[in-house]
Amino acid sequence: MKRIRSKHLIPRALLLAAPIAALPTAAWSSDLELKVENVKSPGGDIRIAVYGSPADYRKSAVREIKAAAAGDPVSIRIAGLPAGDYAIALFHDRNGNEKLDSNLMGIPTEPYGFSGTQRNLMGPATWEQAKFSVAPDGAAVTVKLSD
Amino acid sequence: MNDPSIARRRLLTGAALGTAGSIGRLLVPAGAAATGLGNALPVRAGQAQPRFDDVSPLDAWTDAFADVRESYGPVQVTFDRALPAALQGTLYRNGPARMQRGDTAYRHWFDGDGMMHAFRMNGSSLHHHARMIRTDKYVADEQAGRFLRSGFATRLPDALPVARADDLNVANISVLPLGGELLALWEGGSPWRVDPLSLRTLGRKVWSPETDGVAFSAHPKVDVDGTVWSFGYMAGSGKLVLYRLDPTGALRETRMIEAPNADMVHDFAITGRWLVFVLMPLVFDRESGGGETSFIDKYRWRPERAGVVLLIDKNTMAVAHRFETPPTAFFHIGNAWDDGETVRVQLMQVDDFQGLMGNVLDAFRRRPVDGPVHTGPVEIVANLARRQAAVRVLSQEEAEFPRVDPRHLGRRTRSLFVATRTPSMPGQLFGLNAVARMDTDSGQMQRFDYGEETLVEEHVFVARPDAPEGNGWLVGTAWNRVTRRTTLSVFDATAVDAGPIAQARLPYGLPLGLHGTFVAA
């Protein structure tokens, strides 16, 4: 089983790009309404990576977003995404150390989730499992955090 | 939909529908029959008290797990003869217990939720108490009123996703008394803490952030100095985690080692100098069958690959030697020791791993065992100078659930205590019906046959204080499939063939369990 590498999930350099999410919506782009469910303990942040292609999946995100894990669910609008296929990986950074904590075997010890409806999360979802489409008029996606 | 288990299940469902009207013994969940999803078994309902001459051996395993309660006892019963004065204490034992919830039944023994038992022996009385181990998995299922996730061998329709191994942790294999608590052990995830007096579940055991959720074996080894050695594996990772705990239960060291063939590692051994792993060419293919097969169905026996013996230096916890062996399937190790040049490891070799798993599935489908798979004692002899390892058969007899004198673990022993099988056992019935002391020097077995009506469970060796190796008692339970009652028996370990020296019969039958340990009073 491959571990989820937190450095790939949320590359440090791209954290600087997070404010992009707050930019005004461009005319040619759409909004994604993301709902994160199963936020079992309030506090810390939901850290979200949005990927735009299979080649970049879990390597280089088109968006990196951080949202306070204030309640359950947490709803986030990700504005200005060109229509197309995307996949989301996210985790609940409960201790605010900006990384997905994991044990010796590389298994996350903080809740995480992927877009899509794969049945078995023992290991990261594939692009095919996680991908969804954003239409010109936007999209709504729900991701359930692991227990 | 090319999973053969689905085809088998459809056959079974058809057969069940054909006979349900006449004998009213099987209920088939209509939804499951219509969709053909999952591979869970239909639940039997309306257990009638059996007529003595009307009990089929084929019903044994489903009967043993029918109507399992949340708890048993506490009850006190009297031994038929007084116990030896020096034999006072508690046999703690774990095992799969809950196999059904709602209209769904697991199809494999190893899927069942664990139950912790305490058999307290005092003078002439036996005090028994048992409780379900309330893992997160158990509590979530209980709240939902159904099994939520597919387990080791049962794939459920509408199963929730599994994010980490502990989502499936049934804590059902064995028990380790440690630091004033009991640890209920699975092998794919965390130990679960249980109070030794009340048997209440106290929570998941986490030693450190690094080991949080890392697998901890069901067969840790308590060294002669009290050090506890254990390991964890994760199928597909190519790694083993080693644990060294001090006698108080504090974690002193962990080490990650590269390990080929570490997709299923149930047991290991210690000697004076080494930790010994015998790794099987049993390969986990995560992609096999996609989401359509259960965990066990993703394993393949690959005899064209060699087995591997790893010797790990206890001082450095690093791999010092690696040998190839003939591929050897097994679950359990007896004892192991080294004499400088050679390392000997006794293990209970399974002739056909996947065949044995098929035997278990047959037992829970009330089918005649399709070619009972032999399991018997062999010895792996690894020669350090020649860098070779060979397999030597110790006996042709059936042998499982090996136990040795714990005072001599990792040192040379002659007494190996096992559960075995005699010709009085109905041929089509999976399981064991006898216990034995085996002299591993001569291969000779001294056997007690419980007879055709009984399935035996593990019998644990309890040392007589200050006595030589192998001198003490053998304590264990057996379940009578006709009366559906469980009896605890005590043998003189030096005269097992003389039969029990004391027995106590419980007022109920208990689900057939796995491993235990004795804690002297």
XYZ file of C-alpha atoms in Angstrom:
668
model
C 0.000 0.000 0.000
C 1.346 3.449 -0.866
C 1.315 6.055 1.813
C -0.268 9.378 1.271
C 2.623 11.742 1.194
C 1.664 14.890 2.929
C 4.328 16.797 1.044
C 2.504 15.861 -2.153
C -0.920 16.446 -0.778
C -0.104 19.980 0.310
C 3.213 21.094 -1.167
C 4.670 23.827 0.968
C 5.315 26.154 -1.951
C 1.727 25.980 -3.001
C 0.444 27.051 0.371
C 1.413 30.526 -0.786
C -1.085 30.141 -3.588
C -3.978 29.659 -1.216
C -5.188 33.273 -1.418
C -5.991 32.636 -5.072
C -9.164 30.992 -3.836
C -10.334 34.356 -2.623
C -9.899 36.111 -5.951
C -13.024 37.336 -7.731
C -14.606 34.777 -9.996
C -13.477 35.098 -13.559
C -16.188 35.218 -16.186
C -14.972 32.034 -17.882
C -14.792 29.997 -14.710
C -17.096 28.213 -12.292
C -17.602 27.833 -8.595
C -17.231 24.585 -6.728
C -19.269 24.178 -3.581
C -17.368 21.749 -1.391
C -18.938 20.247 1.692
C -16.697 18.350 4.117
C -18.617 15.964 6.361
C -17.768 13.926 9.426
C -15.681 16.634 11.104
C -15.682 14.818 14.397
C -13.669 17.193 16.527
C -13.809 20.971 16.050
C -10.533 22.858 15.877
C -7.629 22.916 13.497
C -8.032 23.278 9.761
C -9.374 21.378 6.818
C -6.566 21.462 4.274
C -7.728 20.891 0.743
C -5.872 20.180 -2.474
C -7.669 20.412 -5.822
C -6.030 18.591 -8.718
C -6.765 19.266 -12.339
C -5.287 16.337 -14.259
C -4.258 12.706 -13.813
C -0.621 13.662 -14.401
C -0.666 16.182 -11.580
C -2.868 14.149 -9.243
C -1.392 14.060 -5.735
C 1.672 15.868 -7.068
C 0.802 19.399 -8.016
C -2.493 20.997 -7.057
C -4.270 23.714 -8.978
C -5.622 25.001 -5.661
C -4.567 24.711 -2.048
C -7.154 25.879 0.437
C -7.297 25.993 4.185
C -10.589 26.356 6.045
C -11.200 26.446 9.774
C -12.725 23.220 11.041
C -15.305 25.128 13.060
C -18.178 22.677 12.884
C -19.648 19.772 11.010
C -20.019 19.984 8.106
C -17.564 22.563 6.825
C -18.667 24.242 3.587
C -16.182 25.937 1.306
C -16.708 27.753 -1.989
C -13.818 27.312 -4.373
C -14.269 29.971 -6.965
C -12.895 30.411 -10.426
C -12.266 26.886 -11.602
C -12.355 26.430 -15.366
C -14.886 23.767 -16.364
C -13.297 20.329 -16.510
C -12.365 17.267 -14.467
C -10.911 17.604 -10.996
C -10.119 15.503 -7.956
C -9.851 16.565 -4.327
C -7.722 15.236 -1.499
C -8.152 16.781 1.912
C -7.432 16.152 5.553
C -8.304 17.524 8.945
C -5.133 19.067 10.356
C -6.313 18.740 13.918
C -3.071 19.844 15.542
C -2.370 22.642 13.057
C 1.112 21.397 12.142
C 0.323 21.834 8.431
C 0.881 18.194 7.576
C -1.062 14.974 7.535
C 0.314 13.072 10.492
C 0.925 9.392 9.914
C 2.283 6.404 11.779
C 5.355 4.268 11.109
C 3.550 2.410 8.345
C 2.608 5.660 6.676
C -1.067 5.362 7.535
C -2.675 8.723 8.327
C -3.541 9.291 11.957
C -5.609 12.383 11.137
C -8.937 12.151 9.288
C -8.694 12.417 5.527
C -10.864 12.017 2.487
C -11.045 12.054 -1.274
C -13.724 13.118 -3.682
C -15.560 10.264 -5.358
C -17.250 7.199 -3.993
C -14.554 4.555 -3.769
C -15.450 1.788 -1.350
C -12.066 1.070 0.094
C -9.804 3.820 1.334
C -6.970 1.538 2.383
C -4.563 3.634 0.402
C -5.258 6.772 -1.579
C -8.023 6.899 -4.147
C -6.951 6.774 -7.774
C -7.646 9.671 -10.108
C -10.386 7.627 -11.741
C -12.012 7.023 -8.355
C -11.682 10.580 -7.153
C -12.431 12.615 -10.267
C -15.548 14.717 -10.795
C -16.637 17.238 -13.378
C -17.083 20.948 -12.924
C -19.586 22.250 -15.454
C -19.651 25.859 -16.717
C -22.391 26.577 -14.181
C -20.409 25.072 -11.312
C -20.522 21.900 -9.243
C -21.175 20.664 -5.728
C -19.049 17.953 -4.150
C -19.231 16.316 -0.740
C -16.242 14.626 0.840
C -16.633 12.573 3.975
C -13.649 12.521 6.285
C -12.514 9.149 7.562
C -13.357 8.379 11.198
C -18.950 -10.569 -11.232
C -16.391 -13.297 -11.724
C -15.944 -13.939 -8.025
C -16.516 -17.669 -7.576
C -17.812 -17.013 -4.072
C -20.769 -15.208 -5.584
C -21.575 -18.199 -7.740
C -21.270 -20.460 -4.721
C -23.464 -18.173 -2.732
C -26.160 -18.217 -5.391
C -26.112 -21.987 -5.322
C -26.389 -21.917 -1.582
C -29.233 -19.432 -1.696
C -31.074 -21.574 -4.191
C -30.652 -24.623 -2.032
C -31.797 -22.700 1.001
C -34.947 -21.517 -0.730
C -35.679 -25.043 -1.841
C -35.570 -26.441 1.653
C -36.667 -23.519 3.771
C -40.331 -24.387 3.470
C -39.865 -27.943 4.580
C -37.580 -27.544 7.554
C -37.881 -23.864 8.324
C -34.224 -23.649 9.296
C -32.943 -21.009 6.963
C -34.014 -17.508 6.346
C -32.716 -15.875 3.218
C -32.543 -12.100 3.249
C -34.704 -11.212 0.279
C -32.612 -8.223 -0.695
C -29.397 -10.179 -0.724
C -30.930 -12.968 -2.797
C -32.306 -10.504 -5.312
C -29.155 -8.445 -5.752
C -26.573 -11.172 -5.480
C -24.248 -8.624 -3.881
C -21.776 -9.480 -1.213
C -20.908 -12.933 -0.029
C -22.371 -13.007 3.470
C -24.243 -16.094 4.524
C -27.954 -16.299 5.150
C -28.765 -16.486 8.812
C -30.233 -19.563 10.394
C -33.143 -18.848 12.626
C -35.382 -20.670 15.056
C -32.816 -22.961 16.648
C -34.713 -25.873 18.114
C -33.216 -27.998 20.863
C -31.545 -30.853 18.998
C -32.637 -34.447 19.294
C -29.672 -36.496 20.396
C -29.674 -38.776 17.363
C -30.476 -36.014 14.930
C -27.395 -33.819 15.159
C -25.466 -33.573 11.945
C -21.744 -32.898 12.201
C -22.347 -30.389 9.427
C -24.268 -28.162 11.837
C -21.439 -27.963 14.360
C -19.840 -24.665 13.409
C -23.034 -22.734 12.797
C -24.541 -24.160 15.985
C -21.489 -23.077 17.979
C -22.060 -19.481 16.869
C -25.855 -19.390 16.967
C -27.480 -17.035 19.458
C -24.201 -15.816 20.940
C -24.858 -13.501 23.873
C -23.327 -10.141 24.770
C -21.892 -11.715 27.883
C -21.797 -15.030 29.697
C -21.853 -15.361 33.448
C -20.462 -14.660 35.840
C -21.284 -18.184 36.893
C -19.603 -20.540 39.290
C -19.498 -24.291 38.757
C -17.710 -27.045 40.620
C -14.941 -29.245 39.267
C -15.694 -32.966 39.451
C -12.421 -33.425 41.325
C -10.379 -30.996 43.369
C -7.769 -29.000 41.505
C -4.120 -29.312 42.478
C -3.366 -26.746 45.167
C -0.650 -25.142 43.029
C -3.008 -24.618 40.102
C -4.820 -21.424 40.937
C -5.331 -18.544 38.616
C -7.181 -17.406 35.545
C -7.224 -18.629 31.987
C -8.001 -15.595 29.849
C -9.059 -16.456 26.344
C -10.161 -14.564 23.273
C -11.946 -15.642 20.145
C -14.412 -14.722 17.430
C -17.910 -14.749 18.881
C -20.470 -12.603 17.132
C -20.885 -13.906 13.606
C -24.373 -12.563 12.924
C -26.122 -9.239 13.107
C -29.589 -8.587 11.739
C -30.070 -10.846 8.766
C -26.402 -11.085 7.889
C -23.914 -13.760 8.908
C -20.185 -13.688 8.376
C -18.913 -16.590 6.353
C -15.532 -17.114 8.010
C -14.495 -17.810 11.598
C -11.880 -15.038 11.569
C -14.488 -12.367 10.740
C -16.299 -12.633 14.080
C -16.205 -9.918 16.738
C -13.971 -10.892 19.644
C -15.119 -12.015 23.068
C -12.897 -12.046 26.136
C -13.273 -14.902 28.610
C -11.994 -15.289 32.144
C -11.972 -18.834 33.532
C -10.982 -18.346 37.180
C -9.854 -21.518 38.918
C -9.845 -21.659 42.658
C -9.816 -24.801 44.795
C -12.627 -26.885 43.435
C -14.553 -24.149 41.688
C -14.523 -22.606 38.255
C -15.803 -19.078 37.866
C -16.520 -18.079 34.284
C -17.262 -14.676 32.849
C -17.140 -13.446 29.258
C -17.901 -10.204 27.488
C -17.866 -8.943 23.944
C -14.888 -6.706 23.244
C -16.378 -3.328 22.430
C -14.062 -2.159 19.680
C -14.930 0.936 17.658
C -16.029 -1.452 14.936
C -18.310 -3.321 17.305
C -19.884 -0.187 18.736
C -20.480 1.303 15.275
C -22.133 -1.920 14.073
C -24.238 -2.068 17.214
C -25.458 1.503 16.722
C -26.271 0.814 13.088
C -27.914 -2.520 13.834
C -25.891 -4.185 11.088
C -22.378 -5.047 10.047
C -21.170 -1.846 8.414
C -17.991 -2.902 6.680
C -16.748 -5.908 4.788
C -14.356 -7.902 6.920
C -11.517 -10.346 6.482
C -13.466 -12.813 4.367
C -17.022 -11.505 4.114
C -17.920 -8.874 1.565
C -21.128 -7.069 2.342
C -23.457 -5.214 0.039
C -23.610 -1.488 0.889
C -20.435 -1.702 2.973
C -18.950 1.545 4.256
C -15.458 2.432 3.087
C -12.473 1.423 5.152
C -10.039 4.215 5.903
C -7.669 2.342 8.150
C -7.217 -1.181 9.412
C -8.692 -0.386 12.822
C -12.052 0.271 11.125
C -12.193 -3.528 10.784
C -10.487 -4.390 14.058
C -12.454 -7.141 15.792
C -9.712 -7.804 18.392
C -10.584 -11.488 18.229
C -7.420 -13.585 18.177
C -5.546 -13.641 21.456
C -4.844 -11.939 24.757
C -1.729 -10.495 26.373
C -1.761 -9.525 30.051
C 0.386 -6.406 30.271
C 0.824 -3.618 32.781
C -2.222 -4.553 34.835
C -4.502 -4.755 31.806
C -5.437 -7.322 29.227
C -4.706 -6.519 25.621
C -7.146 -8.143 23.232
C -5.113 -8.758 20.114
C -5.986 -8.834 16.454
C -3.136 -8.838 13.958
C -4.015 -6.131 11.489
C -4.394 -3.226 13.895
C -4.203 -1.902 17.430
C -4.578 -3.941 20.611
C -7.710 -3.235 22.636
C -7.445 -2.714 26.379
C -9.697 -4.786 28.606
C -10.055 -4.640 32.375
C -8.936 -8.014 33.757
C -11.529 -8.049 36.555
C -14.689 -6.683 34.967
C -13.727 -7.539 31.358
C -14.955 -4.086 30.399
C -13.377 -2.668 27.266
C -11.198 0.323 28.153
C -10.227 1.582 24.696
C -7.668 1.271 21.960
C -4.046 0.842 22.975
C -1.745 3.550 21.650
C 1.851 3.535 22.813
C 3.069 6.525 20.822
C 2.076 8.731 17.856
C 4.411 6.710 15.633
C 2.753 3.429 16.525
C -0.809 4.796 16.588
C -2.827 2.357 14.510
C 0.173 0.255 13.486
C -0.563 -3.448 13.522
C 0.454 -5.401 16.617
C 0.689 -9.172 16.294
C -1.663 -11.621 17.994
C 1.387 -13.669 19.000
C 3.790 -11.468 20.943
C 6.474 -13.373 22.815
C 7.262 -12.875 26.489
C 10.986 -13.538 26.907
C 12.465 -15.283 29.932
C 13.501 -11.868 31.351
C 9.975 -10.474 30.926
C 10.749 -8.439 27.797
C 7.817 -8.534 25.394
C 8.687 -8.806 21.708
C 6.131 -8.241 19.027
C 5.747 -7.193 15.428
C 3.241 -5.788 13.002
C 2.756 -6.188 9.288
C 0.662 -4.530 6.660
C -0.153 -6.555 3.564
C 1.546 -5.073 0.547
C 3.931 -2.828 2.457
C 7.019 -5.060 2.264
C 7.793 -4.064 5.831
C 7.608 -5.359 9.361
C 7.488 -3.204 12.454
C 9.264 -4.682 15.478
C 8.325 -3.794 19.036
C 10.296 -4.209 22.240
C 8.316 -3.601 25.426
C 9.666 -3.839 28.924
C 7.990 -6.109 31.494
C 5.795 -3.245 32.711
C 4.393 -2.836 29.201
C 6.233 0.385 28.355
C 7.333 0.672 24.735
C 11.139 0.766 24.656
C 11.934 0.475 20.981
C 10.366 0.111 17.577
C 12.151 -0.746 14.391
C 11.015 -0.910 10.817
C 12.636 -3.581 8.664
C 12.343 -4.463 5.005
C 10.709 -7.861 4.701
C 9.861 -9.765 1.530
C 6.831 -12.079 1.684
C 5.394 -10.203 4.643
C 1.834 -10.060 3.330
C 0.494 -12.370 6.019
C 2.625 -12.959 9.118
C 0.642 -14.521 11.908
C 3.376 -15.672 14.281
C 7.099 -15.431 14.892
C 9.657 -16.923 17.268
C 12.336 -15.880 19.678
C 15.524 -17.690 20.642
C 18.206 -16.642 23.116
C 19.804 -14.495 20.457
C 17.326 -13.907 17.660
C 13.890 -12.867 16.645
C 12.963 -15.328 13.916
C 10.514 -14.747 11.075
C 9.501 -17.478 8.681
C 7.860 -15.658 5.790
C 5.521 -17.446 3.419
C 5.150 -16.903 -0.323
C 1.534 -15.953 0.250
C 1.091 -12.871 -1.864
C -1.501 -10.161 -1.370
C -2.707 -8.653 -4.619
C -4.668 -5.552 -3.723
C -5.982 -5.138 -7.236
C -7.176 -8.727 -7.512
C -10.902 -8.735 -8.110
C -11.109 -4.962 -7.650
C -13.745 -4.123 -5.091
C -15.532 -7.396 -5.748
C -13.499 -9.687 -3.537
C -12.846 -9.814 0.174
C -9.432 -9.457 1.779
C -8.761 -13.199 2.021
C -9.648 -13.703 -1.630
C -6.854 -11.341 -2.631
C -4.187 -13.748 -1.375
C -2.445 -16.200 -3.671
C -0.131 -19.029 -2.673
C 2.928 -18.716 -4.887
C 5.017 -21.853 -4.316
C 7.372 -20.925 -7.147
C 8.747 -18.310 -4.789
C 10.884 -19.440 -1.892
C 10.054 -18.969 1.730
C 12.334 -16.643 3.657
C 13.795 -16.911 7.140
C 14.891 -13.659 8.761
C 17.059 -13.679 11.871
C 17.025 -10.407 13.740
C 19.589 -9.664 16.396
C 17.739 -8.971 19.651
C 20.372 -6.447 20.697
C 20.307 -4.299 17.579
C 16.855 -5.230 16.234
C 18.459 -5.365 12.783
C 18.350 -8.208 10.259
C 21.507 -10.274 10.676
C 20.745 -13.272 8.450
C 18.401 -14.081 5.656
C 17.905 -17.575 4.220
C 15.605 -19.071 1.692
C 13.485 -22.075 2.681
C 11.138 -24.385 0.860
C 7.767 -22.577 0.829
C 6.039 -23.475 4.077
C 2.515 -22.392 4.951
C 1.590 -22.118 8.606
C -0.200 -20.057 11.183
C 1.484 -21.076 14.416
C 4.947 -21.579 15.799
C 5.702 -23.839 18.753
C 9.124 -23.130 20.155
C 12.450 -22.109 18.661
C 16.021 -22.115 19.905
C 19.574 -21.651 18.699
C 22.786 -23.403 19.573
C 25.185 -21.029 17.900
C 25.380 -22.733 14.505
C 21.790 -23.668 13.950
C 18.429 -22.172 14.637
C 15.445 -24.500 14.982
C 11.866 -23.350 14.642
C 8.895 -25.646 15.211
C 5.887 -24.737 13.169
C 2.539 -26.271 12.341
C 2.741 -26.678 8.588
C -0.492 -26.295 6.652
C -0.393 -28.501 3.544
C -2.624 -26.170 1.544
C -3.272 -22.677 2.877
C -6.095 -21.770 0.540
C -7.563 -25.241 0.975
C -7.634 -24.727 4.728
C -9.449 -21.432 4.302
C -11.891 -23.331 2.082
C -12.406 -25.855 4.892
C -13.415 -23.012 7.224
C -15.840 -21.611 4.655
C -17.318 -25.084 4.181
C -17.805 -25.466 7.938
C -19.816 -22.245 8.089
C -21.878 -23.238 5.050
C -22.736 -26.562 6.693
C -21.047 -28.432 3.907
C -18.875 -31.517 4.183
C -15.267 -30.424 4.297
C -13.959 -30.592 0.774
C -10.755 -32.562 1.348
C -9.632 -31.846 4.918
C -6.273 -30.091 4.817
C -3.558 -31.614 6.973
C -1.714 -29.412 9.442
C 1.218 -30.982 11.251
C 4.436 -30.210 13.092
C 7.656 -29.565 11.198
C 10.936 -28.024 12.170
C 12.831 -25.464 10.137
C 16.535 -25.930 10.695
C 18.577 -22.938 9.617
C 22.325 -23.413 9.433
C 24.118 -20.104 9.845
C 27.477 -21.238 8.476
C 26.025 -22.895 5.379
C 23.372 -20.221 4.983
C 20.744 -22.855 4.335
C 17.449 -23.759 5.868
C 15.693 -27.104 5.578
C 12.316 -28.396 6.645
C 12.099 -31.580 8.728
C 8.792 -33.297 9.510
C 8.460 -33.911 13.260
C 5.364 -36.075 13.051
C 2.742 -37.113 10.547
C 0.025 -36.426 13.106
C -2.391 -33.540 12.914
C -1.321 -30.683 15.196
C -2.447 -27.115 15.742
C -2.602 -24.584 18.586
C 0.930 -25.428 19.773
C 1.913 -24.417 23.295
C 5.188 -24.814 25.152
C 6.449 -24.259 28.677
C 6.650 -20.434 28.832
C 9.604 -20.610 31.236
C 11.613 -22.140 28.388
C 10.444 -20.022 25.486
C 13.357 -19.599 23.110
C 15.303 -22.360 24.850
C 15.523 -26.037 23.945
C 12.394 -27.955 24.925
C 11.044 -31.470 24.374
C 7.380 -30.975 25.255
C 5.055 -29.524 22.662
C 1.361 -29.418 23.548
C -1.061 -29.413 20.656
C -4.654 -29.952 19.691
C -4.992 -32.853 17.291
C -7.498 -35.052 15.520
C -8.326 -38.742 15.822
C -10.208 -41.117 13.528
C -13.228 -40.870 15.837
C -13.860 -37.407 14.383
C -16.519 -37.456 11.656
C -14.604 -37.217 8.404
C -16.682 -34.406 6.949
C -16.296 -32.179 10.024
C -13.684 -29.436 10.147
C -11.767 -29.116 13.404
C -9.929 -31.040 16.091
C -11.112 -33.428 18.776
C -8.076 -34.388 20.863
C -5.166 -32.926 22.777
C -1.652 -34.281 23.004
C 1.789 -33.883 24.423
C 4.338 -34.427 21.720
C 7.935 -35.364 22.465
C 9.676 -33.350 19.777
C 12.838 -35.437 20.093
C 11.121 -38.739 19.361
C 8.016 -37.563 17.533
C 5.912 -39.637 19.928
C 2.460 -38.325 20.848
C 0.631 -38.937 24.089
C -2.981 -38.256 23.242
C -6.374 -37.827 24.852
C -9.363 -38.287 22.540
C -12.441 -36.246 23.484
C -14.503 -38.381 21.120
C -16.739 -37.896 18.162
C -19.099 -35.330 19.700
C -16.501 -32.793 20.713
C -14.565 -29.977 19.111
C -11.529 -28.991 21.150
C -10.106 -25.539 21.523
C -6.579 -24.507 22.424
C -5.231 -26.063 25.621
C -2.704 -23.914 27.458
C 0.302 -25.290 29.312
C 0.596 -24.076 32.908
C 3.926 -24.760 34.590
C 4.121 -26.380 38.006
C 6.265 -24.051 40.108
C 9.884 -25.200 40.419
C 9.277 -28.254 38.237
C 11.310 -29.159 35.126
C 10.350 -28.279 31.565
C 6.990 -29.649 30.478
C 5.908 -30.511 34.019
C 2.635 -28.888 34.912
C -0.910 -28.900 33.609
C -2.770 -28.513 30.394
C -5.903 -26.391 30.702
C -8.456 -25.854 27.984
C -12.016 -25.913 26.797
C -13.951 -28.176 24.500
C -17.442 -27.847 23.060
C -19.853 -30.736 22.727
C -21.791 -30.353 19.507
C -24.657 -32.579 20.681
C -25.273 -31.091 24.118
C -23.972 -27.673 23.028
C -22.140 -27.244 26.307
C -18.589 -26.139 27.004
C -16.387 -28.008 29.454
C -13.063 -26.899 30.883
C -10.591 -29.721 31.461
C -7.339 -29.947 33.386
C -4.719 -32.556 32.506
C -1.466 -33.569 34.113
C 0.808 -32.385 31.312
C 3.120 -35.355 31.830
C 0.243 -37.829 31.430
C -2.144 -36.308 28.933
C -3.214 -39.778 27.761
C -4.505 -40.575 31.270
C -7.316 -38.132 30.635
C -8.442 -35.085 32.575
C -7.660 -34.905 36.287
C -10.527 -32.463 36.754
C -13.365 -31.131 34.628
C -16.015 -28.469 35.089
C -19.035 -28.180 32.829
C -20.510 -24.773 32.162
C -24.290 -24.311 31.993
C -23.971 -23.030 28.413
C -22.005 -23.501 25.263
C -19.457 -20.905 24.195
C -18.517 -19.896 20.677
C -15.378 -21.727 19.548
C -12.426 -19.515 20.384
C -8.780 -19.055 19.601
C -5.910 -18.227 21.941
C -5.547 -17.797 25.676
C -3.016 -17.318 28.404
C -2.904 -18.359 32.040
C -2.210 -15.884 34.814
C -1.347 -17.545 38.109
C -3.146 -16.228 41.195
